[in-house]
Coordinates of C-alpha atoms and ligand atoms in Angstrom, one line a residue:
X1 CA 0.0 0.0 0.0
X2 CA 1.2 3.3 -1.1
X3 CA 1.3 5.7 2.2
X4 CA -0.7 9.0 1.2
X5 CA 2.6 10.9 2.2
X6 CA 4.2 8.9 -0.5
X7 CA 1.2 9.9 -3.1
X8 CA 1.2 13.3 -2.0
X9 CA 5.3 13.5 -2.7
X10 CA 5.0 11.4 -5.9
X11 CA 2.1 13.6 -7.3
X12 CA 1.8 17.2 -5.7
X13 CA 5.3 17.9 -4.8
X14 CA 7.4 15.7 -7.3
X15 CA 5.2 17.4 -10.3
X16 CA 5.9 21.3 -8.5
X17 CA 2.4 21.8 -7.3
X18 CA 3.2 22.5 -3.9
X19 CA 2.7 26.0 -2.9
X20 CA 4.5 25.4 0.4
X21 CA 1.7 25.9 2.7
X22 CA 2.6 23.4 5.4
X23 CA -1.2 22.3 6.3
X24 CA 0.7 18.5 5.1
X25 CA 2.9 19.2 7.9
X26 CA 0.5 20.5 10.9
X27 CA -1.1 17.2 11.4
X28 CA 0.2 16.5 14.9
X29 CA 3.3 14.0 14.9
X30 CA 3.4 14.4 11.0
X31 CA 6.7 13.1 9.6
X32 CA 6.9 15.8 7.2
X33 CA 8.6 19.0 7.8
X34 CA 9.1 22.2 5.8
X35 CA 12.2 23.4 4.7
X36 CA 13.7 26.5 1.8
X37 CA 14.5 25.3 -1.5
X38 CA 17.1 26.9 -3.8
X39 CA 14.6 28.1 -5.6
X40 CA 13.4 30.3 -2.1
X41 CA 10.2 28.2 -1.8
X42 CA 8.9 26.0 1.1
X43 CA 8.9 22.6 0.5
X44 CA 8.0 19.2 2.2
X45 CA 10.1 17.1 3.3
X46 CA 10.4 13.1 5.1
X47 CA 12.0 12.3 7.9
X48 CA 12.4 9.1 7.0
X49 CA 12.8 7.3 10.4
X50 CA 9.4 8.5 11.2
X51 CA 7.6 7.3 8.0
X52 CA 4.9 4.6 8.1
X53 CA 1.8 3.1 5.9
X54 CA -0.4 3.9 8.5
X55 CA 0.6 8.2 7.9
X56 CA -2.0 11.1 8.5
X57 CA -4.2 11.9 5.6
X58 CA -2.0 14.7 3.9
X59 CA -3.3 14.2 0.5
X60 CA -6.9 14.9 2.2
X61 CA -6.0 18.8 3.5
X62 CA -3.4 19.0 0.4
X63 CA -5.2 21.9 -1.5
X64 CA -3.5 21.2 -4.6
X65 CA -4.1 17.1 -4.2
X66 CA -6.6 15.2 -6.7
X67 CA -9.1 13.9 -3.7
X68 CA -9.9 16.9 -1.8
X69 CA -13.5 19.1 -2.8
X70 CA -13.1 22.3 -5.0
X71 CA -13.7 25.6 -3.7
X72 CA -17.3 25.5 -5.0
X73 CA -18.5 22.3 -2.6
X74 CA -16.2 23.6 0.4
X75 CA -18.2 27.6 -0.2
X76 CA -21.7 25.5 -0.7
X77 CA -20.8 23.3 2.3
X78 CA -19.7 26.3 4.7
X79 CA -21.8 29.1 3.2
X80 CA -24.5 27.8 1.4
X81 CA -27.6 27.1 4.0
X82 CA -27.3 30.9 4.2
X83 CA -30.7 32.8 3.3
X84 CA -29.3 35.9 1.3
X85 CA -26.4 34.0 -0.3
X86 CA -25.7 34.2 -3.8
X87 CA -23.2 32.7 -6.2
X88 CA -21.1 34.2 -8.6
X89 CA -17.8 32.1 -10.4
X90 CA -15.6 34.3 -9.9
X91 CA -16.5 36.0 -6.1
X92 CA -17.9 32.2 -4.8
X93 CA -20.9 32.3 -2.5
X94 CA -21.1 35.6 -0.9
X95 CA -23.7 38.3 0.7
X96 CA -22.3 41.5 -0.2
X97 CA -19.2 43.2 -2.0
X98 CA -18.0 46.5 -0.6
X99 CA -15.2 48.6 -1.6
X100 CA -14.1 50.9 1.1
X101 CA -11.0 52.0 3.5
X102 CA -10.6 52.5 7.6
X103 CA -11.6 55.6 8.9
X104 CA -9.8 55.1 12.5
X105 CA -6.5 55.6 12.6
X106 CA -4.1 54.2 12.0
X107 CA -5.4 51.0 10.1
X108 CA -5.4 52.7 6.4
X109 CA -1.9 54.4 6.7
X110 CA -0.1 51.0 8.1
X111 CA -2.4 49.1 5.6
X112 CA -1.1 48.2 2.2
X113 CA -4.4 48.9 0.6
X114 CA -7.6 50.8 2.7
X115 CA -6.3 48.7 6.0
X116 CA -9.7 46.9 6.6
X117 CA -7.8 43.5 6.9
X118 CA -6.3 44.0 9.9
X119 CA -9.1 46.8 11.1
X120 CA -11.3 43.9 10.9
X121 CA -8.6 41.7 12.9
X122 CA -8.8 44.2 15.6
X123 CA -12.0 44.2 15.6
X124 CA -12.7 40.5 16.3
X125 CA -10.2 41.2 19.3
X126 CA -12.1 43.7 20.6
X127 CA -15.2 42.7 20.8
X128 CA -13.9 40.0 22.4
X129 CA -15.2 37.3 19.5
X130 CA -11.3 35.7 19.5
X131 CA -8.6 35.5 21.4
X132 CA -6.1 35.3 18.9
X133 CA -5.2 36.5 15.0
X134 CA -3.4 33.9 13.1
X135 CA -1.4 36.1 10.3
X136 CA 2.4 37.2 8.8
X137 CA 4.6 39.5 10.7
X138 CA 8.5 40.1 10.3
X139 CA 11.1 38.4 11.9
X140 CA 14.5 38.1 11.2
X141 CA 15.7 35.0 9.8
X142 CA 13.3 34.6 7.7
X143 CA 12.2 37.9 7.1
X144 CA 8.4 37.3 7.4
X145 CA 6.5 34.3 9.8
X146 CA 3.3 33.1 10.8
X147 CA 2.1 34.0 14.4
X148 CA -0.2 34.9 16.5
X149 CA -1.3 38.1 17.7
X150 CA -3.5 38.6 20.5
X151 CA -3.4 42.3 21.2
X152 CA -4.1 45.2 18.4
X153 CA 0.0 47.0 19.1
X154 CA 1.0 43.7 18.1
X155 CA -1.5 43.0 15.5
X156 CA -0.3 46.0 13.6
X157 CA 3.3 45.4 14.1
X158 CA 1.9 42.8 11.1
X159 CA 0.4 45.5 8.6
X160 CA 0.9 44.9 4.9
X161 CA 0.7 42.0 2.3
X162 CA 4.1 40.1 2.6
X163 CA 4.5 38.5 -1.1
X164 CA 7.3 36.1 1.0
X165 CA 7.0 32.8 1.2
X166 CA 5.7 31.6 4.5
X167 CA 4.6 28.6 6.2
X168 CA 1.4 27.0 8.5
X169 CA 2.8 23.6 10.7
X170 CA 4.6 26.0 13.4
X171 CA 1.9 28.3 14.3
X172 CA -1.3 25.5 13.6
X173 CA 1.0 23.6 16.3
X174 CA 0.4 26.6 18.4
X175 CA -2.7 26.9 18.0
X176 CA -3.4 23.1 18.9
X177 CA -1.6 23.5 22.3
X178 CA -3.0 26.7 23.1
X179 CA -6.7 26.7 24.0
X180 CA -9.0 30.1 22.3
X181 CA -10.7 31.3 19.9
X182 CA -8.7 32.2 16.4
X183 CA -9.1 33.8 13.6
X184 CA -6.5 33.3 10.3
X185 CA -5.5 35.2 7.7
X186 CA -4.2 33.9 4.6
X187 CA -4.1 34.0 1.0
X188 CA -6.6 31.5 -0.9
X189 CA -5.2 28.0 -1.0
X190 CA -3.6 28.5 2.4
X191 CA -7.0 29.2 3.7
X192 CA -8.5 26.5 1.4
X193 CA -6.0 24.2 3.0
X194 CA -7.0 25.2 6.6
X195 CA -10.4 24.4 5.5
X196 CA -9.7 20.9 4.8
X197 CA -7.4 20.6 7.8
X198 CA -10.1 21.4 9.8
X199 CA -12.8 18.3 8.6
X200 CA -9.8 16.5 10.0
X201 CA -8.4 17.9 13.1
X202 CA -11.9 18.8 16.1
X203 CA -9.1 20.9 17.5
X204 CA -8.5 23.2 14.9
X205 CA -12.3 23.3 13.7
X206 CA -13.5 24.1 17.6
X207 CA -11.0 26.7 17.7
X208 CA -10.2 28.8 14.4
X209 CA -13.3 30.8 14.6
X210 CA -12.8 33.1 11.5
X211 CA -11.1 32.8 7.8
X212 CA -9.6 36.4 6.4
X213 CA -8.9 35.8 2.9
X214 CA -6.4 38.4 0.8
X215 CA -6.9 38.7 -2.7
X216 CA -4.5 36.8 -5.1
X217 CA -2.4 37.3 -7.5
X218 CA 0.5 34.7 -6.8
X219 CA 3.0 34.5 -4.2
X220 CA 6.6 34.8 -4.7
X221 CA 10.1 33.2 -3.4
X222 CA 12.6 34.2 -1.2
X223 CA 14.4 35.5 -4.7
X224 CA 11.3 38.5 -4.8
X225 CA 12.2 40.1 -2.0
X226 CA 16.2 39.6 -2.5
X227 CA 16.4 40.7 -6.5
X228 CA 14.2 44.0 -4.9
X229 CA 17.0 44.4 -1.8
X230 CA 20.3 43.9 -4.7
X231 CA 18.9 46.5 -7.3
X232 CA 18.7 48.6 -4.1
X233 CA 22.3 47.9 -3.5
X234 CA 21.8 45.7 -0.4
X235 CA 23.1 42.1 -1.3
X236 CA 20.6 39.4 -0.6
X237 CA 22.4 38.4 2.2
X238 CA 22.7 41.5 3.9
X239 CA 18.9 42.3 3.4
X240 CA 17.2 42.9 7.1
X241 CA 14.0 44.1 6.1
X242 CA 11.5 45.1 3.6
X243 CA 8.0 46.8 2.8
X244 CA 6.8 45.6 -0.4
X245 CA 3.6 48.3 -0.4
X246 CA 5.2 51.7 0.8
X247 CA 3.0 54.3 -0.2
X248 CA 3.8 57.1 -2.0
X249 CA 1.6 60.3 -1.8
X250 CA 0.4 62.0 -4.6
X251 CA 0.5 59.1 -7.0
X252 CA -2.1 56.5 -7.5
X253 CA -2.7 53.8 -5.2
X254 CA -1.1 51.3 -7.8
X255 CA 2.0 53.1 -8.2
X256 CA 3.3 52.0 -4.7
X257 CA 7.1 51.7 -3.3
X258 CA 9.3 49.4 -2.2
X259 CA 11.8 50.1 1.4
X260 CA 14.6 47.9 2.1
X261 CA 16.6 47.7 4.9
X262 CA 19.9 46.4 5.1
X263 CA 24.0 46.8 4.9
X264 CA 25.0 49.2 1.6
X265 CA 28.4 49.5 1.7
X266 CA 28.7 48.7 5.5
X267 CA 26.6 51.1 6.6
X268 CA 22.8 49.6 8.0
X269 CA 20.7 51.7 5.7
X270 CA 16.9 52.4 4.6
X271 CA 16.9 52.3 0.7
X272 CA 13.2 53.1 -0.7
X273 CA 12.2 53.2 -4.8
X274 CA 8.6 53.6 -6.7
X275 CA 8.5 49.6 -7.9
X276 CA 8.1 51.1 -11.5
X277 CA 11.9 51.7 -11.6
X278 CA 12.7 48.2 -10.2
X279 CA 13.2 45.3 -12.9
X280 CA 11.6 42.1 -10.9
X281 CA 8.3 44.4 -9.7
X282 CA 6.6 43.5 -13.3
X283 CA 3.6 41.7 -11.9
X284 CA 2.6 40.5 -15.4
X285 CA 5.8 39.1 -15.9
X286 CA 5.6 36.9 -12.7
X287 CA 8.9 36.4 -11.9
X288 CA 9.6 34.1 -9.0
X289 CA 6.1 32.7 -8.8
X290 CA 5.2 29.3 -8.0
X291 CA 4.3 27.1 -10.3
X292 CA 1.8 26.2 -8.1
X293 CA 0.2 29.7 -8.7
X294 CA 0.1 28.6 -12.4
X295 CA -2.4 26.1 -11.4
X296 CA -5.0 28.0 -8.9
X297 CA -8.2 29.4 -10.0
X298 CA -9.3 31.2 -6.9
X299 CA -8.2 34.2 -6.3
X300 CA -10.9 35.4 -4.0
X301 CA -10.7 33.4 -1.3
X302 CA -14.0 31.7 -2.0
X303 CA -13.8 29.3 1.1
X304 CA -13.0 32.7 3.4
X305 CA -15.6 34.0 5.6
X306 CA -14.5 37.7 4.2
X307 CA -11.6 38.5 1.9
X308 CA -10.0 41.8 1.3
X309 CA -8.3 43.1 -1.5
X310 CA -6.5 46.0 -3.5
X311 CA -10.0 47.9 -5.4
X312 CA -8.0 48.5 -8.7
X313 CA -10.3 50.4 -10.1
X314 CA -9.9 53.3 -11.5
X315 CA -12.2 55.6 -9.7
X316 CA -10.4 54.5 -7.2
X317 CA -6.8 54.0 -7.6
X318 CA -6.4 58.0 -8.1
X319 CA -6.2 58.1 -4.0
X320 CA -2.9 57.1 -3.2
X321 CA -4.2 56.0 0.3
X322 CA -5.7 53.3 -0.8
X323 CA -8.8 51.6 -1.3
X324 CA -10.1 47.9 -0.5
X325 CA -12.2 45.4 -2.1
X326 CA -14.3 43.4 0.6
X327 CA -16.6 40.2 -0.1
X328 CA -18.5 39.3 2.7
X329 CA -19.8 35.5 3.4
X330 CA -20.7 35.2 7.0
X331 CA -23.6 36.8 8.3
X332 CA -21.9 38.0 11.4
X333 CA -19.0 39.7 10.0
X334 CA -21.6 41.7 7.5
X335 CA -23.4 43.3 10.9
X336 CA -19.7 44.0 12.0
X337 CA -19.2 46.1 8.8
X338 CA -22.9 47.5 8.7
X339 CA -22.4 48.3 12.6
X340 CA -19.4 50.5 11.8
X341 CA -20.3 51.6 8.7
X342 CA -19.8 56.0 8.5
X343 CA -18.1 55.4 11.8
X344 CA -14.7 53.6 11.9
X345 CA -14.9 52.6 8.1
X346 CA -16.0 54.1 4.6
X347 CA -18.1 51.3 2.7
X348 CA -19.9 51.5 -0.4
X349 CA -21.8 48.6 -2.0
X350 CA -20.6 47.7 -5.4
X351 CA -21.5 44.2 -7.5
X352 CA -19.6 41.3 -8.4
X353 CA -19.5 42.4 -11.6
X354 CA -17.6 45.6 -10.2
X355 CA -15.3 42.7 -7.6
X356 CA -14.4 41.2 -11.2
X357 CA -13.3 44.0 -12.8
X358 CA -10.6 44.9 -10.1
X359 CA -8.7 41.9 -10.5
X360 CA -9.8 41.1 -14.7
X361 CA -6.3 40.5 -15.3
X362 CA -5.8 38.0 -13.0
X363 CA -9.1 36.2 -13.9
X364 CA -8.5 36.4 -17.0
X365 CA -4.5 34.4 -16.5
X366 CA -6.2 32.1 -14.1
X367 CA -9.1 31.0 -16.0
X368 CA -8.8 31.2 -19.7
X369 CA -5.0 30.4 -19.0
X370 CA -5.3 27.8 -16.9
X371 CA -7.7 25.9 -19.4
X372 CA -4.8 26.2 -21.2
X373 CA -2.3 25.4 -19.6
X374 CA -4.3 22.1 -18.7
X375 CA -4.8 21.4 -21.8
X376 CA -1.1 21.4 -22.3
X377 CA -0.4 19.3 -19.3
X378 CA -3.3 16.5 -20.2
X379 CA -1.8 16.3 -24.4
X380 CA 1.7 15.5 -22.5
X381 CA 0.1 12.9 -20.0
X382 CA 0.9 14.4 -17.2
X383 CA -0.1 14.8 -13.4
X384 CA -1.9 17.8 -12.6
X385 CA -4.0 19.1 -9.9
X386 CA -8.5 18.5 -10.3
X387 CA -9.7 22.2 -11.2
X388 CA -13.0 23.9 -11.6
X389 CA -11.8 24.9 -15.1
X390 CA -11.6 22.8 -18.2
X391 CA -9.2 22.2 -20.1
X392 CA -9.5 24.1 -23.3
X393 CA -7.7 24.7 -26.3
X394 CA -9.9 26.6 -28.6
X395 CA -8.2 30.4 -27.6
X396 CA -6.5 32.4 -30.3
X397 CA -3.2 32.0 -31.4
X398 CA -1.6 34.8 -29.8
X399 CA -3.2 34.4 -26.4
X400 CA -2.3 30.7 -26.1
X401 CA 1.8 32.2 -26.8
X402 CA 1.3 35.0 -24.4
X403 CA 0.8 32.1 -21.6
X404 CA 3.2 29.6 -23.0
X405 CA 5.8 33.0 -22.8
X406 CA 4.3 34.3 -19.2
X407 CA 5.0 30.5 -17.9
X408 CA 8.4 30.5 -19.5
X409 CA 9.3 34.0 -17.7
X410 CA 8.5 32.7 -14.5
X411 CA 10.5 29.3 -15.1
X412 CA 13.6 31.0 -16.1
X413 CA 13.5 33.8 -13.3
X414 CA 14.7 31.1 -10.9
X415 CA 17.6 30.0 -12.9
X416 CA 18.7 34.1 -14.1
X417 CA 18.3 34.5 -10.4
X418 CA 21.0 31.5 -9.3
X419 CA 23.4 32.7 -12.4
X420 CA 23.6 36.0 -10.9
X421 CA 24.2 34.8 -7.6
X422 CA 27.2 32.5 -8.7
X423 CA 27.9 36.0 -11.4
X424 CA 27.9 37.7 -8.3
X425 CA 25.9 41.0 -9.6
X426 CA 22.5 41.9 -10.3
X427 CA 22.9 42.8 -13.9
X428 CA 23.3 39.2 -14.8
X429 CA 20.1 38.3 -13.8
X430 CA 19.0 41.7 -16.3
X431 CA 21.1 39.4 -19.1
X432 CA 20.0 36.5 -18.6
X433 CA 16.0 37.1 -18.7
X434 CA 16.7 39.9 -21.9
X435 CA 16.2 37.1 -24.3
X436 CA 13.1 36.0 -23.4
X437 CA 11.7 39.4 -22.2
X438 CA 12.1 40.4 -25.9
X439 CA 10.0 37.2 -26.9
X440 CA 7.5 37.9 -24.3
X441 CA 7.3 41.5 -26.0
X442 CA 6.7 40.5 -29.1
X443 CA 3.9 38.3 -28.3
X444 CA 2.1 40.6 -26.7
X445 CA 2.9 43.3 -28.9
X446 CA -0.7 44.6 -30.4
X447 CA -1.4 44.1 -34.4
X448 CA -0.8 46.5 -36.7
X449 CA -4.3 46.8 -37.6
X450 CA -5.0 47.8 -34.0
X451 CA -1.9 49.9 -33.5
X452 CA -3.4 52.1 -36.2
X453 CA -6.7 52.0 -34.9
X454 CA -4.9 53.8 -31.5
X455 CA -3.1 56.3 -33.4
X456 CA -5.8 57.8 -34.8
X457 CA -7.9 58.0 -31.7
X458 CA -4.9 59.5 -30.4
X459 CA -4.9 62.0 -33.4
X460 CA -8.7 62.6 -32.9
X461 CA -8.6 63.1 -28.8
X462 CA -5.7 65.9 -29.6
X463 CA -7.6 67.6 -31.9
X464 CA -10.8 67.7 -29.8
X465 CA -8.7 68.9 -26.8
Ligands
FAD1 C1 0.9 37.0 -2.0 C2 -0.2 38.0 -2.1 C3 -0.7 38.4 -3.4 C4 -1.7 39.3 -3.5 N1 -2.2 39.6 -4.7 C5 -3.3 40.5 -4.8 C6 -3.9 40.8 -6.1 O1 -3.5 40.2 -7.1 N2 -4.9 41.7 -6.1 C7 -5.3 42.3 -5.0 O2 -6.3 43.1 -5.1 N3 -4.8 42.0 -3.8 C8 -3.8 41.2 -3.7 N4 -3.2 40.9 -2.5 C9 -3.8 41.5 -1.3 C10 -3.3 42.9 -1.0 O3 -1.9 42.9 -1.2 C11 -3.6 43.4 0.4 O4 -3.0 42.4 1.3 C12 -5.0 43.5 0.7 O5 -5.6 44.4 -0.1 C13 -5.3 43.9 2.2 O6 -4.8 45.2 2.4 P1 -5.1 45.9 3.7 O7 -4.6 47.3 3.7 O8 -6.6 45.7 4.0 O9 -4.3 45.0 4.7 P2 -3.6 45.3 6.1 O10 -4.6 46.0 7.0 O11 -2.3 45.7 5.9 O12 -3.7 43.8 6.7 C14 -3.0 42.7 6.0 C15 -3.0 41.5 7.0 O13 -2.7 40.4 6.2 C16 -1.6 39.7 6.8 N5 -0.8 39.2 5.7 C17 0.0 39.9 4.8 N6 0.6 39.1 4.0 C18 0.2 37.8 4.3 C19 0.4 36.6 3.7 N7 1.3 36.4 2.7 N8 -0.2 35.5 4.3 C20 -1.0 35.7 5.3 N9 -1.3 36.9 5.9 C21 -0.7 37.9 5.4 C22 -0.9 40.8 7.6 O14 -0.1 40.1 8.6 C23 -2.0 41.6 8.1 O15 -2.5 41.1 9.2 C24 -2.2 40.0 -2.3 C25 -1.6 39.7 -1.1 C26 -0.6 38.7 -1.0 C27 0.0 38.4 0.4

């Protein structure tokens, strides 16, 4: 009999599928344990002297394994008996979409986006609905951890989106030695994850209370926040700190900074820069992102009781404060927003449709392209993760290269990034990825049809003007 640690290595992790989550790892006396790759990513790993047949059920809680239930069944399943609930494919079962920001200080200027993830944090704490917040604050060594905050001084000392790899088993193990009431915050498969954990484990079901969700993109290796440290001039290893979502006033909310901290020259310094000017910001070009990400289609948090998100929008990007995108699932958490609705927090209702347009780039990449990139991966034979989506073939010619290219970029980041460390400079990583940059460009490059269709609307705007 194959042990499902076994399965979960042979499929999930052997195929690069894992997104390093650690929920495999938080069973108690699991004999798997998380470690950094050379890529920066958290992977599995056996300790083989405490493997047997008889092992937890890791492929069960595995959000990327074949047996588990979509994000559909798990939203039905949690959400679903709920009177006002509607569906939507992209926002999951939900009651209400809001986009809004934190009036109290100092939630919106700590916050990356409006600051209503951790203003709603705080607010479970003090109305005394949990003990405990479950999210990512900095350390040293790694940079950024899970753990668990049970006060709001230290709940803030965790503000921002950390796009850092991080891990689950530790603080789960915390949280199953440590009687309360929890909430968690966490991007969507880790909260997925934590889901499944939790049909399995009465401990963790009794006592995570709440599920934050954060809007997804994809999250990046170790290498993301190291490339941003070297172009600063602080060499990977030297890097102490870093804010990926410093704002900058009097640009628009998606024109953020970056602030290092580290050694430059010997000296400990603060080193900040608008991401524009950086080379490995490029979202779209998702360097350093797990291939795991490749393969998600939620990006919502659909199994999160609320998730919280950047509203890029462009009525309301302009304010460089920021604005977030809320979709509400649990009843209880929708009277917390209507209670302080005018008060503590700015809300205004918008519709999914609205919730879809923020992140339509995403979607689009993690829908149509994933049908693709199925379809790619089922032609070849080969393992892959059970999706919502279909795989699908039928897309035009130039989008099926643009996501064959984006793939590629993402691929090769890892190795540009290890050249340039043996190089010893950043500009070899610059060299190395050129090449295929170029490709990528081309690709994407618009027709010429439609390249003259813009310069005359061009033409006709500046003669209107
Ligand atoms: C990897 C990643 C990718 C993202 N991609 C998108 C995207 O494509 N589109 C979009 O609209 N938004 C995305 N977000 C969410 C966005 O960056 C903000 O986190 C979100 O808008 C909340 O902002 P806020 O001001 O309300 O948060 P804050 O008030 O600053 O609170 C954020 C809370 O989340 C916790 N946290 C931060 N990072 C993590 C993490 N990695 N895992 C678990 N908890 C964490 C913090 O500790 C803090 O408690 C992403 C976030 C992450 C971490």
């Amino acid at each position: 009999m194959v042990s499902q640690v076994s399965e979960l290595m042979s499929t999930v992790v052997d195929n690069d599928y894992c997104i390093g989550c650690g929920i495999c790892a938080s069973f108690k006396n699991s004999p798997i344990s998380m470690r950094i790759d050379e890529n920066g990513k958290y992977i599995p790993y056996i300790k083989p002297e405490e493997l047997n047949e008889l092992s937890d059920p890791v492929i069960d809680v595995c959000p990327f394994s074949e047996n588990n239930n979509v994000e559909d069944v798990i939203g039905q399943e949690v959400f679903g008996q709920q009177l006002d609930i509607t569906y939507d494919k992209y926002s999951g079962y939900h009651l209400q979409a809001f986009a809004g920001y934190v009036l109290e200080e100092p939630y919106r200027k700590k916050g990356s986006s409006g600051g209503m993830g951790n203003w709603i944090a705080a607010k479970l704490l003090e109305n005394n609905l949990v003990d405990g917040i479950i999210h990512v604050k900095p350390t040293e060594d790694p940079l950024f951890k899970y753990d668990v905050s049970n006060d709001v001084n230290e709940l803030l000392k965790g503000s921002k989106s950390k796009y850092y790899p991080i891990e689950l088993s530790e603080v789960l193990n915390f949280v199953r030695n440590n009687k309360g009431r929890y909430a968690i915050i966490g991007i969507p498969c880790y909260i997925k994850g934590v889901r499944l954990l939790e049909k399995q484990d009465n401990i963790l079901n009794e006592r995570v209370k709440y599920h934050i969700g954060l809007v997804c993109g994809h999250l990046k290796s170790e290498m993301f926040a190291k490339s941003i440290g070297w172009q600063l001039d602080v060499k990977p290893q030297s890097l102490k700190a870093i804010d990926f979502r410093k704002k900058l006033p009097d640009r628009p909310a998606n024109h953020y900074g970056v602030e290092v901290m580290g050694d430059v020259e010997g000296k400990e310094s603060k080193v900040s820069s608008p991401t524009r000017d950086l080379y490995t910001t490029n979202w779209g070009y998702g360097f350093f992102k797990y291939n795991a990400c490749e393969f998600c289609d939620d990006i919502l948090a659909e199994t999160a009781d609320i998730t919280v998100g950047d509203a890029w929008l462009p009525e309301y990007s302009q304010d460089s404060l920021g604005t977030n995108v809320i979709v509400v699932r649990n009843s209880e958490l929708k009277s917390l927003l209507e209670q302080y609705n005018g008060e503590s927090i700015h809300l205004e209702k918008i519709s999914s449709d609205k919730v879809y347009d923020s992140q339509a780039g995403g979607f689009r990449h993690r829908r149509d392209g994933l049908s693709y990139r199925l379809y790619l991966k089922d032609k070849e034979n080969k393992w892959r993760p059970k999706k919502r989506v279909e795989p699908n073939n039928n897309l035009s010619r130039k989008r099926k290269l643009t996501y064959e290219h984006r793939s590629k970029l993402s691929m090769e980041s890892f190795r540009g990034y290890r050249y340039a460390i043996e190089q010893g400079e950043f500009k070899y990583f610059i060299q190395y990825m050129e090449p295929f940059i170029k490709e990528y460009k081309k690709v994407i490059k618009p027709s010429l049809p439609k390249r003259a269709a813009s310069k005359i609307l061009r033409e006709i705007r500046r003669i209107i003007k």
